[in-house]
Amino acid sequence: MKKIITAAAAFLTAISLTACSGSAPTATVKKTESSVQAVTCGMNIPFPADWEVLTGDDIYDKLFENSPGNFADAKELKKSCENNGSSYIVYAADPSRTALISLTSLKKIPDENTGESLSLEEYARTNHNDSLLGWQIDGYTLRNTGFENKTIGGADGWESRCEVSTDETLIMGQSEFMFEYSGCFCSLQVYYQTPDAGEQTAGIISGISAV
């Protein structure tokens, strides 16, 4: 699970962006006997009842607990993310720690030459290409890769996906669905370490509805 958490945290602390045109989204969580419902960004995301679903500062506490890395504490980790234009909204993990789903807001990045912000598709495609190239440079085999326009929970956006392996052994599957909400780019990220965990995360994503 640590490699999943590290990948998620590294994604946020590595990017460099500029200001949203609106306020960063927040989330509310409601627990029932059968599920944990996270409502945010115009979506209702239903997680199984046994999943750990976090919002706010609790997310950074969890990230620091599992991957302290280069930060003195959770507050410094949060500050680093925010300074780079990103903020966690929802963080959820299954009991076996083989699956993770997170939702983050990402401030828009301007073109170096024109000063105009990249479009959602341009930014999503850049992330997709950079991610695949990074895995390939590290010597991993990529399977089930793709980049396509998609609608999830009523939001229209772009989905990037791939599975990373060594020979026939799955190391990690990942996907990122990027969409716009309240003047921000939002990133719905999925990470899984086993085929069963991949099926479980796919079921969660397919169950997202608009609110």
Coordinates of N, CA and C in Angstrom, one line a residue:
M1 N 0.8 -1.2 0.0 CA 0.0 0.0 0.0 C 0.9 1.3 0.0
K2 N 2.1 1.2 0.6 CA 2.9 2.4 0.7 C 3.3 2.9 -0.7
K3 N 3.5 2.0 -1.7 CA 3.8 2.5 -3.0 C 2.7 3.3 -3.6
I4 N 1.4 2.9 -3.3 CA 0.2 3.6 -3.8 C 0.2 4.9 -3.2
I5 N 0.3 5.0 -1.9 CA 0.3 6.3 -1.2 C 1.4 7.2 -1.6
T6 N 2.6 6.7 -1.8 CA 3.7 7.5 -2.3 C 3.4 8.0 -3.7
A7 N 2.9 7.2 -4.5 CA 2.5 7.7 -5.9 C 1.5 8.8 -5.9
A8 N 0.5 8.7 -5.0 CA -0.5 9.7 -4.9 C 0.0 11.0 -4.4
A9 N 0.8 10.9 -3.3 CA 1.4 12.1 -2.7 C 2.4 12.8 -3.6
A10 N 3.2 12.0 -4.3 CA 4.2 12.5 -5.3 C 3.5 13.3 -6.4
F11 N 2.4 12.8 -6.8 CA 1.7 13.5 -7.9 C 1.3 14.9 -7.5
L12 N 0.9 15.1 -6.3 CA 0.4 16.4 -5.8 C 1.6 17.3 -5.5
T13 N 2.7 16.8 -5.0 CA 3.8 17.7 -4.6 C 4.7 18.0 -5.7
A14 N 4.5 17.3 -6.9 CA 5.4 17.6 -8.0 C 4.9 18.6 -9.0
I15 N 3.6 18.8 -9.0 CA 3.1 19.8 -10.0 C 3.2 21.2 -9.6
S16 N 3.2 22.1 -10.6 CA 3.3 23.5 -10.3 C 2.2 24.2 -11.1
L17 N 1.3 24.8 -10.4 CA 0.1 25.4 -11.0 C -0.2 26.8 -10.5
T18 N -1.2 27.5 -11.1 CA -1.6 28.8 -10.6 C -3.0 28.8 -10.1
A19 N -3.6 30.0 -9.8 CA -4.8 30.1 -9.0 C -6.0 29.6 -9.8
C20 N -6.9 28.9 -9.0 CA -8.3 28.6 -9.5 C -9.1 29.9 -9.7
S21 N -10.1 29.9 -10.5 CA -10.9 31.0 -10.7 C -12.1 31.0 -9.7
G22 N -12.2 29.9 -8.9 CA -13.2 29.7 -7.9 C -12.6 29.2 -6.6
S23 N -13.4 28.9 -5.6 CA -12.9 28.4 -4.3 C -12.7 26.9 -4.5
A24 N -11.7 26.4 -3.7 CA -11.4 25.0 -3.8 C -12.6 24.2 -3.2
P25 N -13.0 23.1 -3.8 CA -14.2 22.3 -3.4 C -13.9 21.7 -2.0
T26 N -15.0 21.4 -1.3 CA -14.9 20.6 0.0 C -15.8 19.4 -0.2
A27 N -15.8 18.5 0.8 CA -16.6 17.3 0.8 C -17.3 17.1 2.1
T28 N -18.4 16.4 2.1 CA -19.1 15.9 3.3 C -19.2 14.4 3.2
V29 N -19.2 13.7 4.3 CA -19.2 12.2 4.3 C -20.4 11.8 5.2
K30 N -21.2 10.8 4.7 CA -22.3 10.3 5.5 C -22.1 8.8 5.5
K31 N -22.1 8.2 6.8 CA -22.0 6.8 6.9 C -23.3 6.1 7.2
T32 N -23.5 5.0 6.6 CA -24.7 4.1 6.8 C -24.2 2.7 7.1
E33 N -25.1 1.8 7.4 CA -24.7 0.4 7.7 C -24.2 -0.3 6.4
S34 N -24.5 0.2 5.3 CA -24.1 -0.5 4.0 C -23.1 0.3 3.2
S35 N -22.9 1.6 3.5 CA -22.0 2.3 2.6 C -21.5 3.6 3.4
V36 N -20.4 4.2 2.7 CA -20.0 5.5 3.1 C -20.1 6.4 1.9
Q37 N -20.9 7.5 2.0 CA -21.2 8.3 0.9 C -20.4 9.6 1.0
A38 N -19.6 9.9 0.0 CA -18.8 11.2 0.0 C -19.5 12.0 -1.1
V39 N -20.0 13.2 -0.7 CA -20.6 14.2 -1.6 C -19.7 15.4 -1.8
T40 N -19.3 15.6 -3.1 CA -18.4 16.7 -3.4 C -18.4 16.9 -4.9
C41 N -18.0 18.1 -5.3 CA -17.8 18.4 -6.7 C -19.0 18.0 -7.6
G42 N -20.2 18.1 -7.1 CA -21.4 17.7 -7.8 C -21.6 16.2 -7.9
M43 N -20.9 15.4 -7.1 CA -20.9 14.0 -7.2 C -21.3 13.3 -5.9
N44 N -21.9 12.2 -6.0 CA -22.1 11.3 -4.8 C -21.3 10.1 -5.1
I45 N -20.2 9.9 -4.3 CA -19.3 8.7 -4.5 C -19.6 7.7 -3.4
P46 N -20.1 6.5 -3.7 CA -20.5 5.5 -2.7 C -19.3 4.5 -2.5
F47 N -18.8 4.5 -1.3 CA -17.8 3.5 -0.9 C -18.4 2.4 -0.1
P48 N -17.8 1.2 -0.1 CA -18.3 0.1 0.8 C -18.2 0.6 2.2
A49 N -19.0 0.0 3.1 CA -19.0 0.4 4.5 C -17.7 0.2 5.2
D50 N -16.9 -0.8 4.8 CA -15.7 -1.1 5.5 C -14.5 -0.3 5.0
W51 N -14.7 0.6 4.0 CA -13.6 1.5 3.6 C -13.4 2.6 4.5
E52 N -12.1 3.1 4.6 CA -11.8 4.3 5.4 C -11.9 5.5 4.4
V53 N -12.7 6.4 4.7 CA -13.0 7.6 3.9 C -12.7 8.8 4.7
L54 N -11.7 9.6 4.2 CA -11.2 10.8 5.0 C -11.4 12.1 4.2
T55 N -11.5 13.2 4.9 CA -11.6 14.5 4.2 C -10.7 15.5 5.1
G56 N -10.5 16.6 4.5 CA -9.8 17.7 5.3 C -8.4 17.3 5.8
D57 N -8.0 17.8 6.9 CA -6.7 17.6 7.5 C -6.4 16.1 7.8
D58 N -7.4 15.3 8.0 CA -7.3 13.9 8.3 C -6.5 13.2 7.2
I59 N -6.7 13.7 5.9 CA -6.0 13.1 4.8 C -4.5 13.3 4.9
Y60 N -4.1 14.5 5.2 CA -2.6 14.8 5.3 C -2.0 14.0 6.5
D61 N -2.8 13.9 7.6 CA -2.3 13.1 8.7 C -2.0 11.6 8.2
K62 N -2.9 11.1 7.5 CA -2.8 9.7 7.0 C -1.6 9.6 6.0
L63 N -1.5 10.5 5.1 CA -0.4 10.5 4.1 C 1.0 10.6 4.9
F64 N 1.1 11.4 5.8 CA 2.3 11.6 6.6 C 2.6 10.3 7.4
E65 N 1.6 9.8 8.0 CA 1.8 8.5 8.8 C 2.3 7.4 8.0
N66 N 1.9 7.3 6.7 CA 2.3 6.1 5.9 C 3.5 6.4 5.0
S67 N 3.8 7.7 4.8 CA 4.9 8.1 3.9 C 5.5 9.4 4.3
P68 N 6.2 9.4 5.5 CA 6.7 10.7 6.0 C 7.7 11.4 5.0
G69 N 8.5 10.6 4.4 CA 9.4 11.1 3.4 C 10.2 12.4 3.7
N70 N 10.0 13.5 3.0 CA 10.8 14.7 3.1 C 10.1 15.7 3.9
F71 N 9.1 15.4 4.7 CA 8.3 16.4 5.4 C 8.5 16.2 6.9
A72 N 8.5 17.3 7.7 CA 8.6 17.3 9.1 C 7.4 16.8 9.8
D73 N 6.2 17.2 9.2 CA 4.9 16.7 9.8 C 3.9 16.9 8.7
A74 N 2.6 16.5 9.1 CA 1.5 16.6 8.2 C 1.2 18.0 7.7
K75 N 1.4 19.0 8.6 CA 1.2 20.4 8.2 C 2.1 20.8 7.1
E76 N 3.4 20.4 7.2 CA 4.3 20.8 6.1 C 4.0 20.1 4.8
L77 N 3.5 18.8 4.9 CA 3.1 18.1 3.7 C 1.9 18.9 3.0
K78 N 0.9 19.3 3.8 CA -0.2 20.0 3.3 C 0.2 21.3 2.7
K79 N 1.1 22.0 3.3 CA 1.6 23.3 2.8 C 2.3 23.1 1.5
S80 N 3.1 22.1 1.4 CA 3.8 21.8 0.1 C 2.8 21.6 -1.0
C81 N 1.7 20.8 -0.7 CA 0.7 20.6 -1.8 C 0.0 21.9 -2.2
E82 N -0.4 22.6 -1.2 CA -1.1 23.9 -1.5 C -0.2 24.9 -2.2
N83 N 1.1 24.9 -1.8 CA 2.0 25.9 -2.5 C 2.1 25.5 -4.0
N84 N 2.0 24.2 -4.3 CA 2.1 23.7 -5.7 C 0.7 23.7 -6.4
G85 N -0.3 24.3 -5.7 CA -1.6 24.5 -6.4 C -2.5 23.3 -6.3
S86 N -2.4 22.4 -5.3 CA -3.2 21.3 -5.2 C -3.8 21.1 -3.8
S87 N -4.9 20.4 -3.7 CA -5.5 20.1 -2.4 C -6.3 18.9 -2.4
Y88 N -6.1 18.0 -1.4 CA -7.0 16.8 -1.3 C -8.4 17.2 -0.9
I89 N -9.4 16.5 -1.5 CA -10.8 16.7 -1.1 C -11.3 15.4 -0.4
V90 N -11.0 14.3 -1.0 CA -11.4 13.0 -0.5 C -10.3 12.0 -0.6
Y91 N -10.1 11.1 0.4 CA -9.1 10.0 0.3 C -9.8 8.8 0.9
A92 N -9.8 7.7 0.2 CA -10.4 6.5 0.6 C -9.6 5.3 0.3
A93 N -9.5 4.3 1.3 CA -8.8 3.1 1.1 C -9.5 1.9 1.6
D94 N -9.3 0.8 1.0 CA -10.0 -0.5 1.4 C -9.3 -1.1 2.6
P95 N -9.9 -2.0 3.3 CA -9.3 -2.6 4.6 C -8.0 -3.3 4.3
S96 N -7.8 -3.9 3.1 CA -6.6 -4.6 2.8 C -5.5 -3.7 2.4
R97 N -5.8 -2.5 2.2 CA -4.8 -1.5 1.7 C -4.2 -1.9 0.4
T98 N -5.0 -2.4 -0.5 CA -4.6 -2.7 -1.9 C -5.3 -1.8 -2.9
A99 N -6.2 -0.9 -2.4 CA -6.9 -0.1 -3.3 C -7.0 1.3 -2.7
L100 N -6.9 2.3 -3.5 CA -7.0 3.7 -3.0 C -7.7 4.6 -4.1
I101 N -8.7 5.4 -3.6 CA -9.3 6.3 -4.5 C -9.2 7.7 -3.9
S102 N -8.8 8.7 -4.6 CA -8.7 10.1 -4.1 C -9.2 11.1 -5.0
L103 N -9.7 12.2 -4.5 CA -10.2 13.3 -5.3 C -9.5 14.5 -4.9
T104 N -8.9 15.2 -5.8 CA -8.1 16.4 -5.5 C -8.5 17.6 -6.4
S105 N -8.3 18.8 -6.0 CA -8.5 20.0 -6.8 C -7.1 20.5 -7.3
L106 N -7.0 20.9 -8.5 CA -5.8 21.3 -9.1 C -6.0 22.7 -9.7
K107 N -5.2 23.6 -9.3 CA -5.3 24.9 -9.9 C -4.7 25.0 -11.3
K108 N -5.3 25.8 -12.1 CA -5.0 25.8 -13.5 C -3.6 26.3 -13.9
I109 N -3.0 25.6 -14.8 CA -1.6 26.0 -15.2 C -1.6 26.8 -16.5
P110 N -0.8 27.9 -16.5 CA -0.8 28.7 -17.8 C 0.3 28.2 -18.7
D111 N 0.1 28.5 -20.0 CA 1.1 28.3 -21.0 C 2.3 29.2 -20.8
E112 N 3.5 28.7 -20.9 CA 4.7 29.5 -20.6 C 4.9 30.6 -21.6
N113 N 4.4 30.4 -22.8 CA 4.6 31.5 -23.8 C 3.5 32.5 -23.9
T114 N 2.2 32.0 -23.8 CA 1.1 32.9 -24.0 C 0.5 33.4 -22.7
G115 N 0.7 32.7 -21.6 CA 0.1 33.1 -20.3 C -1.3 32.6 -20.2
E116 N -1.8 31.9 -21.2 CA -3.2 31.4 -21.2 C -3.2 30.0 -20.5
S117 N -4.3 29.7 -19.8 CA -4.4 28.4 -19.2 C -4.5 27.3 -20.2
L118 N -3.9 26.1 -19.9 CA -4.1 25.0 -20.7 C -5.6 24.5 -20.6
S119 N -6.1 24.0 -21.7 CA -7.5 23.4 -21.6 C -7.4 22.2 -20.8
L120 N -8.6 21.7 -20.3 CA -8.7 20.5 -19.6 C -8.1 19.3 -20.3
E121 N -8.4 19.2 -21.6 CA -7.9 18.1 -22.4 C -6.4 18.2 -22.5
E122 N -5.9 19.3 -22.8 CA -4.4 19.5 -22.9 C -3.7 19.1 -21.6
Y123 N -4.2 19.5 -20.5 CA -3.6 19.2 -19.2 C -3.7 17.7 -18.9
A124 N -4.9 17.2 -19.1 CA -5.1 15.7 -18.9 C -4.2 14.9 -19.8
R125 N -4.1 15.3 -21.0 CA -3.2 14.5 -22.0 C -1.8 14.6 -21.6
T126 N -1.3 15.8 -21.1 CA 0.1 15.9 -20.7 C 0.4 15.0 -19.5
N127 N -0.5 15.0 -18.5 CA -0.4 14.1 -17.4 C -0.3 12.7 -17.8
H128 N -1.2 12.3 -18.8 CA -1.2 10.9 -19.2 C 0.1 10.5 -19.9
N129 N 0.6 11.4 -20.8 CA 1.8 11.1 -21.5 C 3.0 11.0 -20.6
D130 N 3.1 12.0 -19.7 CA 4.2 12.0 -18.7 C 4.2 10.8 -17.8
S131 N 3.0 10.4 -17.4 CA 3.0 9.2 -16.5 C 3.5 7.9 -17.2
L132 N 3.0 7.7 -18.5 CA 3.4 6.6 -19.2 C 4.9 6.6 -19.5
L133 N 5.4 7.7 -19.9 CA 6.8 7.9 -20.1 C 7.7 7.6 -18.9
G134 N 7.2 8.1 -17.8 CA 8.0 7.8 -16.5 C 8.1 6.4 -16.2
W135 N 7.0 5.6 -16.3 CA 7.0 4.2 -16.0 C 7.9 3.4 -17.0
Q136 N 7.8 3.8 -18.3 CA 8.6 3.2 -19.3 C 10.1 3.4 -19.1
I137 N 10.5 4.6 -18.7 CA 11.9 5.0 -18.4 C 12.4 4.1 -17.3
D138 N 11.5 3.8 -16.3 CA 11.9 3.0 -15.1 C 12.0 1.5 -15.5
G139 N 11.6 1.1 -16.7 CA 11.8 -0.2 -17.1 C 10.6 -1.1 -16.9
Y140 N 9.4 -0.5 -16.6 CA 8.2 -1.4 -16.4 C 7.5 -1.6 -17.7
T141 N 6.7 -2.7 -17.7 CA 5.8 -3.0 -18.8 C 4.4 -2.4 -18.6
L142 N 3.9 -1.7 -19.6 CA 2.5 -1.1 -19.5 C 1.5 -1.9 -20.2
R143 N 0.3 -2.1 -19.6 CA -0.8 -2.8 -20.2 C -2.0 -2.0 -20.0
N144 N -3.0 -2.3 -20.9 CA -4.4 -1.7 -20.8 C -4.3 -0.1 -20.6
T145 N -3.5 0.5 -21.5 CA -3.3 1.9 -21.4 C -4.5 2.5 -22.3
G146 N -4.8 3.8 -21.9 CA -5.8 4.4 -22.7 C -6.0 5.9 -22.3
F147 N -6.6 6.7 -23.2 CA -6.9 8.1 -22.9 C -8.1 8.4 -23.7
E148 N -9.2 8.8 -23.0 CA -10.5 9.0 -23.7 C -11.4 10.0 -23.0
N149 N -12.3 10.6 -23.8 CA -13.3 11.5 -23.2 C -14.3 10.6 -22.5
K150 N -14.8 11.0 -21.3 CA -15.7 10.2 -20.5 C -16.6 11.0 -19.7
T151 N -17.7 10.5 -19.3 CA -18.6 11.2 -18.3 C -18.7 10.3 -17.1
I152 N -18.4 10.8 -15.9 CA -18.6 10.1 -14.7 C -19.4 11.0 -13.7
G153 N -20.4 10.5 -13.1 CA -21.2 11.2 -12.2 C -21.7 12.5 -12.7
G154 N -22.1 12.5 -14.0 CA -22.6 13.7 -14.6 C -21.5 14.7 -15.1
A155 N -20.3 14.5 -14.8 CA -19.2 15.4 -15.2 C -18.5 14.9 -16.4
D156 N -18.3 15.8 -17.4 CA -17.6 15.4 -18.6 C -16.1 15.7 -18.5
G157 N -15.3 14.8 -18.8 CA -13.9 15.0 -18.7 C -13.0 14.0 -19.5
W158 N -11.8 13.8 -19.0 CA -10.9 13.0 -19.7 C -10.2 11.9 -18.8
E159 N -10.2 10.7 -19.2 CA -9.7 9.6 -18.4 C -8.4 9.0 -18.9
S160 N -7.4 9.0 -18.1 CA -6.1 8.3 -18.4 C -6.1 7.0 -17.6
R161 N -5.6 5.9 -18.2 CA -5.5 4.7 -17.4 C -4.3 3.8 -17.9
C162 N -3.7 3.0 -17.0 CA -2.7 2.1 -17.4 C -2.5 1.1 -16.2
E163 N -1.9 -0.1 -16.5 CA -1.5 -1.0 -15.5 C 0.0 -1.2 -15.7
V164 N 0.7 -1.2 -14.6 CA 2.2 -1.3 -14.6 C 2.6 -2.7 -14.0
S165 N 3.4 -3.3 -14.8 CA 3.8 -4.7 -14.4 C 5.3 -4.9 -14.7
T166 N 5.8 -6.0 -14.0 CA 7.1 -6.6 -14.4 C 6.9 -8.0 -14.9
D167 N 7.2 -8.2 -16.2 CA 6.8 -9.4 -16.8 C 5.3 -9.6 -16.7
E168 N 4.8 -10.7 -16.0 CA 3.4 -11.0 -15.8 C 2.9 -10.5 -14.5
T169 N 3.7 -9.9 -13.6 CA 3.3 -9.5 -12.3 C 2.8 -8.1 -12.2
L170 N 1.5 -7.9 -11.8 CA 0.9 -6.6 -11.7 C 1.6 -5.9 -10.5
I171 N 2.1 -4.7 -10.8 CA 2.7 -3.8 -9.7 C 1.6 -2.9 -9.2
M172 N 1.0 -2.2 -10.1 CA 0.0 -1.2 -9.8 C -0.9 -0.8 -11.0
G173 N -2.2 -0.8 -10.8 CA -3.0 -0.2 -11.8 C -3.4 1.2 -11.4
Q174 N -3.6 2.1 -12.4 CA -4.0 3.4 -12.0 C -4.8 4.1 -13.1
S175 N -5.7 5.0 -12.7 CA -6.4 5.8 -13.6 C -6.6 7.2 -13.0
E176 N -6.8 8.2 -13.9 CA -7.1 9.5 -13.5 C -8.2 10.1 -14.4
F177 N -9.3 10.5 -13.8 CA -10.3 11.2 -14.5 C -10.3 12.7 -14.1
M178 N -10.1 13.5 -15.1 CA -10.0 15.0 -14.9 C -11.2 15.7 -15.4
F179 N -11.8 16.6 -14.6 CA -12.9 17.3 -15.0 C -12.9 18.7 -14.4
E180 N -13.8 19.6 -14.8 CA -13.8 21.0 -14.2 C -15.0 21.1 -13.3
Y181 N -14.7 21.8 -12.2 CA -15.8 22.1 -11.2 C -15.5 23.4 -10.5
S182 N -16.4 24.3 -10.4 CA -16.2 25.5 -9.7 C -14.9 26.3 -10.0
G183 N -14.6 26.3 -11.3 CA -13.4 27.1 -11.7 C -12.1 26.4 -11.5
C184 N -12.1 25.1 -11.0 CA -10.9 24.3 -10.8 C -10.9 23.1 -11.7
F185 N -9.7 22.6 -12.0 CA -9.5 21.2 -12.5 C -9.6 20.3 -11.3
C186 N -10.4 19.2 -11.4 CA -10.4 18.2 -10.4 C -9.9 16.9 -10.9
S187 N -9.3 16.1 -10.1 CA -8.6 14.9 -10.5 C -9.1 13.7 -9.6
L188 N -9.8 12.8 -10.2 CA -10.3 11.6 -9.5 C -9.3 10.5 -9.8
Q189 N -8.5 10.1 -8.8 CA -7.4 9.1 -9.1 C -7.7 7.8 -8.4
V190 N -7.4 6.7 -9.1 CA -7.6 5.3 -8.7 C -6.3 4.6 -8.7
Y191 N -6.0 3.9 -7.6 CA -4.8 3.0 -7.6 C -5.2 1.7 -7.0
Y192 N -4.6 0.6 -7.6 CA -4.9 -0.7 -7.1 C -3.7 -1.7 -7.3
Q193 N -3.6 -2.7 -6.4 CA -2.4 -3.5 -6.5 C -2.7 -5.0 -6.9
T194 N -4.0 -5.3 -7.0 CA -4.4 -6.7 -7.4 C -5.6 -6.6 -8.4
P195 N -5.8 -7.6 -9.2 CA -7.0 -7.6 -10.0 C -8.3 -7.5 -9.3
D196 N -8.4 -8.2 -8.1 CA -9.6 -8.1 -7.3 C -9.9 -6.6 -6.8
A197 N -8.8 -6.0 -6.4 CA -8.9 -4.6 -6.0 C -9.3 -3.7 -7.2
G198 N -8.8 -4.0 -8.4 CA -9.1 -3.3 -9.6 C -10.6 -3.4 -9.9
E199 N -11.2 -4.6 -9.7 CA -12.6 -4.8 -9.9 C -13.4 -4.0 -8.9
Q200 N -12.9 -4.0 -7.7 CA -13.7 -3.2 -6.6 C -13.7 -1.7 -6.9
T201 N -12.5 -1.2 -7.3 CA -12.5 0.2 -7.6 C -13.3 0.6 -8.8
A202 N -13.3 -0.3 -9.8 CA -14.2 -0.1 -11.0 C -15.6 0.0 -10.6
G203 N -16.1 -0.9 -9.7 CA -17.4 -0.8 -9.2 C -17.8 0.4 -8.5
I204 N -16.9 1.0 -7.7 CA -17.1 2.2 -7.1 C -17.3 3.4 -8.1
I205 N -16.3 3.5 -9.0 CA -16.4 4.5 -10.0 C -17.7 4.4 -10.8
S206 N -18.1 3.2 -11.2 CA -19.3 3.1 -12.0 C -20.6 3.5 -11.2
G207 N -20.5 3.5 -9.9 CA -21.6 3.8 -9.0 C -21.7 5.3 -8.7
I208 N -20.8 6.1 -9.1 CA -20.8 7.5 -8.9 C -22.0 8.2 -9.6
S209 N -22.8 9.0 -8.9 CA -23.9 9.7 -9.5 C -23.8 11.2 -9.3
A210 N -24.6 11.9 -10.1 CA -24.6 13.4 -10.0 C -25.5 13.8 -8.8
V211 N -25.2 14.9 -8.2 CA -26.1 15.4 -7.1 C -26.5 16.9 -7.5

